[in-house]
Amino acid sequence: MIGVKRIELVVEAIEKQEVISRLESINIRSFTLYQHVGGYGERGIPDAGAFGEKFENVTFVIACSENHLQTVIEALRPILKRYGGMCLVSDAKWILH
């Protein structure tokens, strides 16, 4: 196992491609993407059914080294500032196989 930083990013689904582009621009090519994510936040529970899928949330799970963490955060910060969302960082262990 190796120590990594686990980044969980929750944003509106319409920002999905911008997040992917920003990750690719800093050579992050591996991540997990959960679609159709719901929750309760500052604006209550979003009613995605009323407006279609473009108002749903998605969650990205990204693993990176501690040395690369600041680069990833700075790539994602403009999206969070512009559109909102949530970003969590925690320590994790990557099981090599």
PDB file of C-alpha atoms in Angstrom, residues 15 18 22 71-84:
ATOM      1  CA  GLU A  15     -19.524  21.134 -14.883  1.00  0.00           C
ATOM      2  CA  GLU A  18     -14.786  21.213 -17.364  1.00  0.00           C
ATOM      3  CA  ARG A  22      -8.834  20.568 -15.927  1.00  0.00           C
ATOM      4  CA  THR A  71      -1.756  21.453  -8.149  1.00  0.00           C
ATOM      5  CA  VAL A  72      -5.028  19.516  -8.216  1.00  0.00           C
ATOM      6  CA  ILE A  73      -6.717  21.865  -5.745  1.00  0.00           C
ATOM      7  CA  GLU A  74      -5.644  24.963  -7.663  1.00  0.00           C
ATOM      8  CA  ALA A  75      -6.996  23.443 -10.895  1.00  0.00           C
ATOM      9  CA  LEU A  76     -10.382  22.769  -9.255  1.00  0.00           C
ATOM     10  CA  ARG A  77     -10.714  25.923  -7.127  1.00  0.00           C
ATOM     11  CA  PRO A  78     -11.988  28.190  -9.981  1.00  0.00           C
ATOM     12  CA  ILE A  79     -14.871  25.776 -10.624  1.00  0.00           C
ATOM     13  CA  LEU A  80     -15.826  25.807  -6.945  1.00  0.00           C
ATOM     14  CA  LYS A  81     -15.597  29.610  -6.766  1.00  0.00           C
ATOM     15  CA  ARG A  82     -17.709  30.083  -9.886  1.00  0.00           C
ATOM     16  CA  TYR A  83     -20.344  27.390  -9.466  1.00  0.00           C
ATOM     17  CA  GLY A  84     -20.174  26.158  -5.886  1.00  0.00           C
TER      18      GLY A  84
END
